[in-house]
Amino acid sequence: MRIVVIGATGRLGVALVQTFRDRGHEVLGAARRGPDLEVDLTRPETIAAMYERAGRVDAVAVAAGEAPWKPLAELTAEDLRAAAESKLLGQLEVVRAGVPHVAGSFTLITGVLARAFLRTASLASMVNGALETFVRAAAVELPQRINAVSPTVFAEALDDYGAFFPGFKAVPLAEVAAAFVRSVEGTETGRVLELGD
Amino acid sequence: MRIVVIGATGRLGVALVQTFRDRGHEVLGAARRGPDLEVDLTRPETIAAMYERAGRVDAVAVAAGEAPWKPLAELTAEDLRAAAESKLLGQLEVVRAGVPHVAGSFTLITGVLARAFLRTASLASMVNGALETFVRAAAVELPQRINAVSPTVFAEALDDYGAFFPGFKAVPLAEVAAAFVRSVEGTETGRVLELGD
């Protein structure tokens, strides 16, 4: 298959590119600065341009998108808007703009915050809940398959983020990548693949 | 209690104002044009002004906010942005800006589309899923209580919307209003009160 990995230079993206290549797929890595395609999820015009350059692809896997972590009492109106921009509207736009270009499937990245709630993470929870509901709903309408991968904290990121997830089971990146493989190569649609809890 | 009902002129809002008054509360009705306070959920500055005029209140109940119904294949990038503006970011802003003004509770309106998926409603589902996850997450942090009321189609609106919900149980507005009463007068927080299914 010909697969676009968005967020190809991040921790998860690098693992996805390698995993899909190891399985014999042709992978186009997309990120703000290459490696193969440039895309910024906060700018819809770069998503359109990415699809034009990519040509016909079989699958899109997203491993990008940020959501703010900030105590609710300190949020500004602008924070609310920003929370919607990147991980949420960016991934929705990847799907919307991809409909004419993608033959097989979309796989989005969400996370445990859709179902576990931490101080300072209410907007991140909102974004993940929005995406997971969208995936279930869009599967009814889309000609393509669509799934989300929803892990807890990455085992490889425990040094940076472990303190926020006391007692949570961490997930090795290899397991997260396997869930993407299941979504891309399998037949499921409208699924949220929860990992680590 | 002193209660602000946002969307006071709509079908549900009228029922909420009446129900709370019948139960002896002081109700301030807010909507784009009065009756007591003016507010437009798409304009954060009007939400701030509403709270300034309302003074200290015990509870806020929201019965307003629109989300687009449109086939996924026909959506524009602008539709995605608009979907986030009113029902989603508008209600989030009611909570965010209300933290210093509200003593007791916030009650938001979501809907069955968070858990049932119809053609043309994927963005409405996304918005409802986002709000329900936010309510669960925000309850961890907020000093106020926060809940959502999530009904199927209103029995009183079956003529207009019944065709979109084949076989769904409709909910009389009186039951929806009762769920708001439970949220406002009760002790629960972080709950999504699902009605009609």
XYZ file of C-alpha atoms in Angstrom:
394
model
C 0.000 0.000 0.000
C 0.906 3.647 -0.401
C 0.556 5.219 3.041
C 0.872 8.825 4.201
C 2.061 9.170 7.807
C 1.315 12.667 9.172
C 3.553 13.723 12.028
C 6.318 11.545 10.601
C 9.103 13.238 12.560
C 7.580 12.782 16.011
C 8.146 9.948 18.436
C 5.127 7.946 17.242
C 5.449 9.004 13.607
C 9.005 7.681 13.326
C 7.813 4.334 14.707
C 4.894 4.224 12.253
C 7.070 5.003 9.222
C 9.490 2.249 10.202
C 6.749 -0.277 10.970
C 4.915 0.242 7.703
C 8.174 0.105 5.683
C 9.185 -3.093 7.449
C 5.853 -4.548 6.325
C 6.616 -3.715 2.693
C 4.488 -0.610 2.276
C 5.449 2.553 0.447
C 5.414 5.319 3.042
C 5.264 9.074 2.501
C 6.278 10.914 5.668
C 4.529 14.248 6.207
C 5.383 16.860 8.820
C 5.919 20.599 9.168
C 9.348 20.040 7.570
C 9.238 16.963 5.388
C 10.678 14.331 5.167
C 8.584 13.685 2.022
C 5.607 16.054 2.273
C 5.071 19.307 4.157
C 1.942 19.798 6.223
C 0.845 21.921 9.168
C -2.421 20.681 10.686
C -3.351 24.195 11.797
C -3.332 25.388 8.147
C -5.969 23.699 5.953
C -4.306 24.924 2.745
C -1.195 22.864 3.563
C -3.369 19.764 3.953
C -4.867 20.334 0.497
C -1.387 20.857 -0.953
C -0.126 17.686 0.737
C -2.847 15.612 -0.928
C -2.141 17.194 -4.329
C 1.523 16.261 -4.064
C 0.878 12.794 -2.642
C -1.434 11.719 -5.458
C -3.634 8.687 -4.922
C -2.908 6.971 -1.593
C -4.346 3.921 0.098
C -4.195 5.005 3.710
C -3.542 8.015 5.915
C -2.240 7.564 9.452
C -2.101 10.613 11.728
C 0.414 10.825 14.567
C 0.300 14.584 15.088
C -1.631 17.307 16.813
C -1.280 19.179 20.057
C -3.800 20.025 22.736
C -3.121 22.427 25.607
C -2.610 21.279 29.209
C -3.625 24.082 31.530
C -5.773 24.386 34.654
C -9.366 25.215 33.784
C -9.338 28.303 35.976
C -6.392 29.736 33.998
C -7.794 29.141 30.528
C -8.454 32.089 28.244
C -11.078 32.317 25.497
C -8.142 32.061 23.079
C -7.032 28.768 24.686
C -10.448 27.297 23.892
C -10.082 28.300 20.272
C -6.513 27.002 20.094
C -7.590 23.677 21.597
C -9.940 23.196 18.698
C -7.420 24.159 16.035
C -4.632 21.620 15.879
C -5.384 18.087 17.008
C -9.164 18.403 16.555
C -9.900 20.519 13.491
C -6.559 19.526 11.940
C -7.403 15.827 11.980
C -10.993 16.482 10.873
C -9.624 18.435 7.914
C -7.256 15.563 7.056
C -10.349 13.379 6.706
C -12.572 15.916 4.976
C -9.962 16.963 2.412
C -8.807 13.372 1.968
C -12.115 11.929 0.804
C -11.312 12.289 -2.924
C -7.679 11.169 -2.537
C -7.687 8.182 -0.203
C -8.711 4.721 -1.375
C -8.731 2.752 1.828
C -8.647 4.179 5.328
C -7.981 6.963 7.762
C -6.467 6.253 11.177
C -6.474 9.091 13.694
C -4.632 9.452 16.995
C -6.581 10.188 20.164
C -5.693 9.116 23.702
C -6.674 7.920 27.121
C -7.766 11.413 28.172
C -11.029 10.726 26.352
C -11.842 8.336 29.213
C -9.539 9.324 32.096
C -9.552 12.797 33.532
C -6.584 14.659 34.942
C -6.247 18.094 36.430
C -5.184 20.595 33.727
C -6.262 18.258 30.921
C -9.946 19.085 30.422
C -9.397 20.582 26.973
C -7.213 17.675 25.906
C -10.011 15.372 27.076
C -12.545 17.395 25.103
C -10.434 17.113 21.938
C -9.947 13.365 22.311
C -13.640 12.797 23.056
C -14.593 14.860 20.017
C -12.308 12.839 17.740
C -13.458 9.469 19.037
C -17.116 10.372 18.578
C -16.359 11.749 15.112
C -14.651 8.503 14.093
C -17.685 6.460 15.142
C -20.060 8.836 13.367
C -18.018 9.336 10.191
C -17.777 5.574 9.641
C -21.509 5.625 8.859
C -21.010 8.019 5.970
C -17.506 7.704 4.597
C -16.666 5.462 1.630
C -13.301 4.928 3.348
C -12.793 3.076 6.619
C -11.913 5.230 9.632
C -10.583 4.287 13.073
C -8.811 5.914 15.998
C -5.924 4.629 18.100
C -6.305 5.723 21.713
C -3.305 4.822 23.894
C -2.321 5.722 27.425
C 1.123 7.244 27.910
C 3.896 5.795 25.711
C 6.372 3.622 27.632
C 9.145 5.487 25.807
C 7.798 8.841 27.089
C 7.493 7.944 30.758
C 10.422 10.183 31.734
C 8.592 13.216 30.356
C 4.949 12.403 31.090
C 4.845 9.546 33.573
C 4.192 11.852 36.518
C 0.869 12.924 35.002
C -0.336 9.331 34.795
C 0.159 7.785 38.238
C -0.594 4.085 38.158
C -1.559 4.065 34.495
C -0.218 1.220 32.408
C 2.151 2.603 29.771
C 2.052 1.337 26.189
C 5.198 0.531 24.196
C 5.295 2.365 20.860
C 5.456 -1.009 19.133
C 1.957 -1.793 20.445
C 0.644 1.559 19.302
C 2.149 0.948 15.864
C 0.530 -2.495 15.793
C -2.882 -0.886 16.362
C -2.240 1.375 13.372
C -1.325 -1.712 11.318
C -4.579 -3.381 12.411
C -6.524 -0.311 11.301
C -4.703 0.145 7.986
C -4.409 -3.463 6.827
C -7.590 -4.822 8.434
C -11.296 -4.457 7.720
C -12.603 -2.623 10.789
C -14.223 0.782 10.681
C -15.706 3.169 13.242
C -13.517 1.599 15.929
C -11.612 3.262 18.741
C -8.676 0.979 19.543
C -8.025 1.590 23.243
C -4.560 0.585 24.429
C -3.069 0.244 27.878
C -6.089 0.304 30.141
C -31.810 29.922 43.587
C -30.897 32.552 41.017
C -30.611 30.714 37.682
C -29.521 31.911 34.239
C -31.147 29.994 31.370
C -29.246 30.530 28.108
C -31.332 30.008 24.996
C -34.391 31.114 26.918
C -36.470 31.829 23.824
C -36.077 28.409 22.197
C -38.345 25.404 22.561
C -36.359 23.886 25.427
C -35.402 27.226 26.979
C -39.024 28.294 27.368
C -39.763 25.014 29.143
C -36.768 25.448 31.448
C -37.675 29.008 32.414
C -41.227 27.923 33.253
C -40.114 24.818 35.153
C -37.600 26.662 37.321
C -40.066 29.499 38.041
C -42.738 26.973 38.991
C -40.256 25.551 41.489
C -39.791 28.952 43.097
C -36.465 29.956 41.592
C -35.517 33.363 40.291
C -34.793 32.916 36.576
C -32.890 35.216 34.245
C -33.600 34.340 30.626
C -30.714 34.941 28.225
C -30.839 34.784 24.438
C -29.726 36.772 21.377
C -32.625 39.143 22.130
C -33.467 39.031 25.793
C -35.828 38.458 27.534
C -33.617 39.451 30.510
C -30.030 39.207 29.268
C -28.515 39.314 25.793
C -25.998 36.686 24.753
C -24.714 35.194 21.498
C -22.748 31.990 22.096
C -20.597 32.620 19.026
C -19.320 35.900 20.546
C -17.308 35.446 23.773
C -17.549 39.157 24.623
C -21.342 38.854 24.928
C -20.915 35.973 27.377
C -18.625 38.113 29.546
C -21.128 40.991 29.380
C -23.993 38.650 30.313
C -22.187 37.559 33.480
C -21.389 41.165 34.407
C -25.058 42.109 34.145
C -26.315 38.960 35.867
C -24.197 39.418 38.975
C -23.750 36.455 41.289
C -25.839 33.461 40.187
C -26.311 29.987 41.591
C -26.700 28.008 38.412
C -26.407 28.293 34.649
C -28.469 26.061 32.371
C -27.727 26.082 28.648
C -30.408 25.242 26.094
C -28.763 26.798 23.063
C -26.222 26.121 20.365
C -26.375 24.930 16.800
C -24.373 22.310 14.982
C -24.507 21.788 11.198
C -26.216 18.806 9.570
C -24.586 18.161 6.217
C -23.231 15.102 4.401
C -19.558 14.579 5.144
C -18.661 14.627 1.459
C -20.169 18.111 1.090
C -18.486 19.707 4.097
C -16.119 22.626 3.603
C -13.160 23.575 5.776
C -15.321 26.476 6.930
C -18.081 24.079 8.042
C -15.589 22.363 10.345
C -14.701 25.665 11.916
C -18.358 26.702 12.226
C -19.202 23.368 13.870
C -16.758 24.193 16.613
C -17.985 27.749 17.142
C -21.496 27.759 18.492
C -22.649 24.722 20.455
C -19.128 23.541 21.331
C -16.896 26.565 21.956
C -19.915 28.645 22.987
C -20.830 26.291 25.826
C -17.175 25.856 26.836
C -16.894 29.624 27.067
C -20.045 29.792 29.213
C -18.243 27.528 31.679
C -14.823 29.136 31.434
C -16.086 32.693 31.810
C -18.599 31.633 34.458
C -16.107 30.259 36.974
C -15.873 33.510 38.990
C -19.619 34.252 38.779
C -21.424 30.972 39.418
C -21.822 29.544 42.909
C -23.354 26.181 42.237
C -23.530 24.428 38.895
C -23.380 24.438 35.129
C -25.733 22.250 33.094
C -24.994 21.919 29.383
C -27.132 20.526 26.582
C -25.767 17.752 24.371
C -27.758 15.015 22.645
C -28.166 11.458 21.478
C -25.885 12.053 18.486
C -22.962 11.577 20.859
C -23.932 7.874 20.903
C -26.101 7.333 17.801
C -24.845 8.130 14.346
C -26.917 9.410 11.447
C -25.990 10.295 7.904
C -25.234 14.036 7.660
C -24.733 14.358 11.406
C -21.052 13.522 11.912
C -20.147 17.056 12.978
C -23.116 17.261 15.311
C -21.948 13.957 16.809
C -18.430 15.333 17.167
C -19.728 18.407 19.007
C -21.890 16.372 21.388
C -19.075 13.902 22.076
C -16.703 16.770 22.774
C -19.094 18.372 25.249
C -19.865 15.134 27.095
C -16.176 14.333 27.504
C -15.505 17.906 28.620
C -18.216 17.691 31.287
C -16.703 14.512 32.712
C -13.208 16.012 32.655
C -14.090 19.475 33.937
C -15.853 18.000 36.975
C -12.427 16.942 38.246
C -11.192 20.521 38.302
C -14.096 22.913 38.692
C -15.194 24.244 42.068
C -18.737 24.208 40.626
C -20.686 21.087 39.718
C -21.119 20.412 35.999
C -23.419 18.012 34.147
C -24.858 17.526 30.669
C -28.379 16.612 29.630
C -28.333 14.402 26.544
C -31.800 13.685 25.132
C -33.004 12.032 21.941
C -35.435 14.003 19.799
C -38.019 16.070 21.712
C -41.534 14.628 21.503
C -42.748 18.155 20.772
C -40.355 18.408 17.793
C -41.261 15.133 16.094
C -43.010 16.893 13.222
C -39.793 18.676 12.308
C -37.133 16.109 13.172
C -38.845 12.765 13.642
C -37.866 11.544 10.173
C -34.163 11.747 11.095
C -34.674 9.462 14.107
C -36.516 6.379 12.852
C -37.492 4.132 15.737
C -35.893 6.355 18.361
C -37.865 6.973 21.506
C -38.775 10.667 21.736
C -38.488 12.560 25.018
C -41.178 14.973 26.255
C -39.748 18.398 27.077
C -41.025 17.944 30.630
C -38.602 15.021 31.066
C -35.719 17.043 29.666
C -36.587 19.887 32.046
C -36.685 17.398 34.930
C -33.129 16.327 34.116
C -32.041 19.967 34.298
C -33.773 20.243 37.678
C -31.911 17.135 38.863
C -28.631 18.682 37.787
C -29.323 22.142 39.239
C -30.946 21.192 42.545
C -29.095 17.920 43.157
C -25.571 16.991 44.137
C -24.257 15.145 41.094
C -21.298 16.293 39.015
C -19.510 15.029 35.937
C -22.660 13.217 34.844
C -24.175 12.916 31.388
C -27.897 12.421 31.906
C -28.976 10.354 28.895
C -32.684 10.499 28.101
C -34.895 8.504 25.783
C -32.700 5.551 24.866
